[in-house]
PDB file of C-alpha atoms in Angstrom:
ATOM      1  CA  MET V   1     117.904 107.443 106.805  1.00 50.00           C
ATOM      2  CA  LEU V   2     115.951 105.207 109.180  1.00 47.00           C
ATOM      3  CA  ARG V   3     112.749 106.310 110.862  1.00 54.00           C
ATOM      4  CA  CYS V   4     111.440 105.116 114.229  1.00 51.00           C
ATOM      5  CA  ALA V   5     107.953 103.660 113.758  1.00 51.00           C
ATOM      6  CA  SER V   6     106.667 104.748 117.170  1.00 48.00           C
ATOM      7  CA  CYS V   7     107.927 108.334 117.434  1.00 49.00           C
ATOM      8  CA  GLY V   8     108.922 109.233 113.870  1.00 51.00           C
ATOM      9  CA  SER V   9     112.451 110.319 114.764  1.00 54.00           C
ATOM     10  CA  GLN V  10     115.113 109.786 112.121  1.00 55.00           C
ATOM     11  CA  ALA V  11     118.656 108.487 112.410  1.00 51.00           C
ATOM     12  CA  ARG V  12     121.466 107.811 110.003  1.00 56.00           C
ATOM     13  CA  ALA V  13     122.828 104.280 110.012  1.00 53.00           C
ATOM     14  CA  PRO V  14     125.111 103.799 107.004  1.00 57.00           C
ATOM     15  CA  SER V  15     125.837 100.151 107.830  1.00 57.00           C
ATOM     16  CA  VAL V  16     122.135  99.158 107.939  1.00 54.00           C
ATOM     17  CA  SER V  17     120.316  98.486 104.688  1.00 57.00           C
ATOM     18  CA  ARG V  18     116.582  98.309 103.998  1.00 54.00           C
ATOM     19  CA  SER V  19     116.874  94.587 103.375  1.00 55.00           C
ATOM     20  CA  GLY V  20     118.148  94.134 106.929  1.00 52.00           C
ATOM     21  CA  THR V  21     115.193  95.896 108.535  1.00 55.00           C
ATOM     22  CA  SER V  22     112.588  93.213 107.740  1.00 54.00           C
ATOM     23  CA  VAL V  23     110.387  95.622 105.809  1.00 53.00           C
ATOM     24  CA  GLY V  24     107.911  93.941 103.531  1.00 53.00           C
ATOM     25  CA  PRO V  25     105.337  91.183 103.372  1.00 53.00           C
ATOM     26  CA  LEU V  26     105.905  88.113 105.478  1.00 50.00           C
ATOM     27  CA  PRO V  27     106.954  85.045 103.485  1.00 49.00           C
ATOM     28  CA  SER V  28     104.289  82.901 105.149  1.00 47.00           C
ATOM     29  CA  ARG V  29     101.087  84.670 106.107  1.00 51.00           C
ATOM     30  CA  PRO V  30      98.589  83.195 108.518  1.00 50.00           C
ATOM     31  CA  SER V  31      95.818  81.523 106.592  1.00 63.00           C
ATOM     32  CA  PRO V  32      92.202  82.584 107.129  1.00 68.00           C
ATOM     33  CA  ASP V  33      91.103  78.941 106.599  1.00 74.00           C
ATOM     34  CA  THR V  34      89.660  78.583 110.088  1.00 73.00           C
ATOM     35  CA  ILE V  35      87.439  81.611 109.668  1.00 69.00           C
ATOM     36  CA  VAL V  36      86.282  80.400 106.240  1.00 75.00           C
ATOM     37  CA  VAL V  37      85.395  76.962 107.667  1.00 78.00           C
ATOM     38  CA  VAL V  38      83.383  78.521 110.520  1.00 71.00           C
ATOM     39  CA  ILE V  39      81.543  80.831 108.104  1.00 73.00           C
ATOM     40  CA  ALA V  40      80.722  77.950 105.752  1.00 78.00           C
ATOM     41  CA  ALA V  41      79.522  75.708 108.588  1.00 78.00           C
ATOM     42  CA  ILE V  42      77.222  78.397 109.965  1.00 74.00           C
ATOM     43  CA  ALA V  43      75.882  79.303 106.518  1.00 74.00           C
ATOM     44  CA  VAL V  44      75.029  75.663 105.765  1.00 81.00           C
ATOM     45  CA  GLY V  45      73.649  74.872 109.229  1.00 78.00           C
ATOM     46  CA  GLY V  46      70.843  77.440 109.291  1.00 77.00           C
ATOM     47  CA  ALA V  47      71.948  79.095 112.529  1.00 77.00           C
ATOM     48  CA  PRO V  48      69.875  81.651 114.483  1.00 84.00           C
ATOM     49  CA  ALA V  49      70.305  85.397 113.902  1.00 79.00           C
ATOM     50  CA  GLY V  50      72.497  85.784 117.010  1.00 83.00           C
ATOM     51  CA  ILE V  51      75.065  83.640 115.263  1.00 85.00           C
ATOM     52  CA  THR V  52      74.631  84.683 111.647  1.00 86.00           C
ATOM     53  CA  ALA V  53      75.130  88.409 112.389  1.00 88.00           C
ATOM     54  CA  PRO V  54      78.625  88.022 113.910  1.00 89.00           C
ATOM     55  CA  THR V  55      79.449  85.500 111.187  1.00 86.00           C
ATOM     56  CA  ALA V  56      78.474  87.984 108.490  1.00 87.00           C
ATOM     57  CA  ALA V  57      80.529  90.671 110.256  1.00 91.00           C
ATOM     58  CA  VAL V  58      83.593  88.402 110.300  1.00 88.00           C
ATOM     59  CA  ALA V  59      83.108  87.594 106.606  1.00 87.00           C
ATOM     60  CA  VAL V  60      82.834  91.273 105.626  1.00 90.00           C
ATOM     61  CA  LEU V  61      85.838  92.278 107.747  1.00 92.00           C
ATOM     62  CA  LEU V  62      87.950  89.443 106.337  1.00 88.00           C
ATOM     63  CA  LEU V  63      86.959  90.359 102.799  1.00 88.00           C
ATOM     64  CA  ALA V  64      87.881  94.009 103.442  1.00 91.00           C
ATOM     65  CA  GLN V  65      91.295  92.969 104.722  1.00 91.00           C
ATOM     66  CA  LEU V  66      92.043  90.577 101.888  1.00 88.00           C
ATOM     67  CA  ALA V  67      90.583  92.575  98.996  1.00 90.00           C
ATOM     68  CA  VAL V  68      91.318  96.175 100.014  1.00 93.00           C
ATOM     69  CA  VAL V  69      93.897  96.679 102.753  1.00 93.00           C
ATOM     70  CA  ARG V  70      96.432  93.912 102.090  1.00 91.00           C
ATOM     71  CA  PRO V  71      96.954  94.769  98.413  1.00 92.00           C
ATOM     72  CA  ILE V  72      97.640  98.406  99.363  1.00 93.00           C
ATOM     73  CA  LEU V  73     100.145  97.313 102.017  1.00 91.00           C
ATOM     74  CA  ASN V  74     101.797  94.847  99.638  1.00 91.00           C
ATOM     75  CA  ARG V  75     102.232  97.509  96.936  1.00 93.00           C
ATOM     76  CA  ARG V  76     103.662  99.900  99.511  1.00 91.00           C
ATOM     77  CA  SER V  77     106.136  97.364 100.885  1.00 89.00           C
ATOM     78  CA  ASP V  78     107.248  96.495  97.342  1.00 90.00           C
ATOM     79  CA  ARG V  79     107.954 100.165  96.674  1.00 91.00           C
ATOM     80  CA  VAL V  80     109.842 100.576  99.970  1.00 89.00           C
ATOM     81  CA  LEU V  81     111.910  97.471  99.256  1.00 89.00           C
ATOM     82  CA  ALA V  82     112.719  98.908  95.837  1.00 89.00           C
ATOM     83  CA  GLY V  83     114.322 101.861  97.644  1.00 89.00           C
ATOM     84  CA  GLU V  84     111.615 104.464  97.197  1.00 90.00           C
ATOM     85  CA  GLU V  85     111.168 107.004  99.994  1.00 90.00           C
ATOM     86  CA  LEU V  86     107.468 107.273 100.809  1.00 90.00           C
ATOM     87  CA  PRO V  87     105.532 109.435 103.263  1.00 90.00           C
ATOM     88  CA  ARG V  88     104.088 107.758 106.342  1.00 88.00           C
ATOM     89  CA  SER V  89     101.085 105.572 105.696  1.00 89.00           C
ATOM     90  CA  ARG V  90      97.986 105.224 107.842  1.00 92.00           C
ATOM     91  CA  VAL V  91      96.857 102.054 106.083  1.00 93.00           C
ATOM     92  CA  HIS V  92      98.477  99.937 108.810  1.00 91.00           C
ATOM     93  CA  PHE V  93      96.066 101.480 111.300  1.00 94.00           C
ATOM     94  CA  TRP V  94      93.148 100.359 109.119  1.00 94.00           C
ATOM     95  CA  TYR V  95      94.527  96.822 109.068  1.00 93.00           C
ATOM     96  CA  VAL V  96      94.878  96.777 112.859  1.00 93.00           C
ATOM     97  CA  ALA V  97      91.403  98.274 113.301  1.00 96.00           C
ATOM     98  CA  LEU V  98      89.904  95.578 111.082  1.00 95.00           C
ATOM     99  CA  GLU V  99      91.794  92.916 113.052  1.00 94.00           C
ATOM    100  CA  LEU V 100      90.436  94.253 116.345  1.00 96.00           C
ATOM    101  CA  LEU V 101      86.895  94.387 114.983  1.00 96.00           C
ATOM    102  CA  LYS V 102      87.308  90.845 113.708  1.00 94.00           C
ATOM    103  CA  VAL V 103      88.422  89.672 117.170  1.00 95.00           C
ATOM    104  CA  VAL V 104      85.352  91.301 118.727  1.00 96.00           C
ATOM    105  CA  ALA V 105      83.081  89.650 116.154  1.00 93.00           C
ATOM    106  CA  LEU V 106      84.743  86.260 116.697  1.00 91.00           C
ATOM    107  CA  ILE V 107      84.313  86.576 120.470  1.00 94.00           C
ATOM    108  CA  ALA V 108      80.628  87.438 119.951  1.00 92.00           C
ATOM    109  CA  LEU V 109      80.335  84.465 117.629  1.00 87.00           C
ATOM    110  CA  GLY V 110      81.966  82.168 120.193  1.00 90.00           C
ATOM    111  CA  ILE V 111      79.640  83.383 122.939  1.00 92.00           C
ATOM    112  CA  GLY V 112      76.672  82.888 120.636  1.00 88.00           C
ATOM    113  CA  LEU V 113      77.778  79.368 119.780  1.00 84.00           C
ATOM    114  CA  LEU V 114      78.258  78.466 123.445  1.00 90.00           C
ATOM    115  CA  ALA V 115      74.779  79.750 124.259  1.00 86.00           C
ATOM    116  CA  VAL V 116      73.101  77.523 121.646  1.00 76.00           C
TER     117      VAL V 116
END
């Protein structure tokens, strides 16, 4: 039984397996190195509050993604790949929300850096 991610409808597709649906963690994840470098540079440089606040926000959001949300998603994808039928998860929405907040904080940080 396959389920549409956008509308939740189900369909039977006997010739399609879970392994063919690309469910699971990506083999190569984007690295947060750039964000870490920016945070370290601002922490060492003694930047004004208009820059340190968005930097701290980015650091907290990144930490929340890496330490809380990603492990939950990884455990879930491992279970799905093992063939377990699980109820719908809302954790993906948390990941997307954190990503959007991180983009806003990075834009604020960029504007703050341009204004200095």
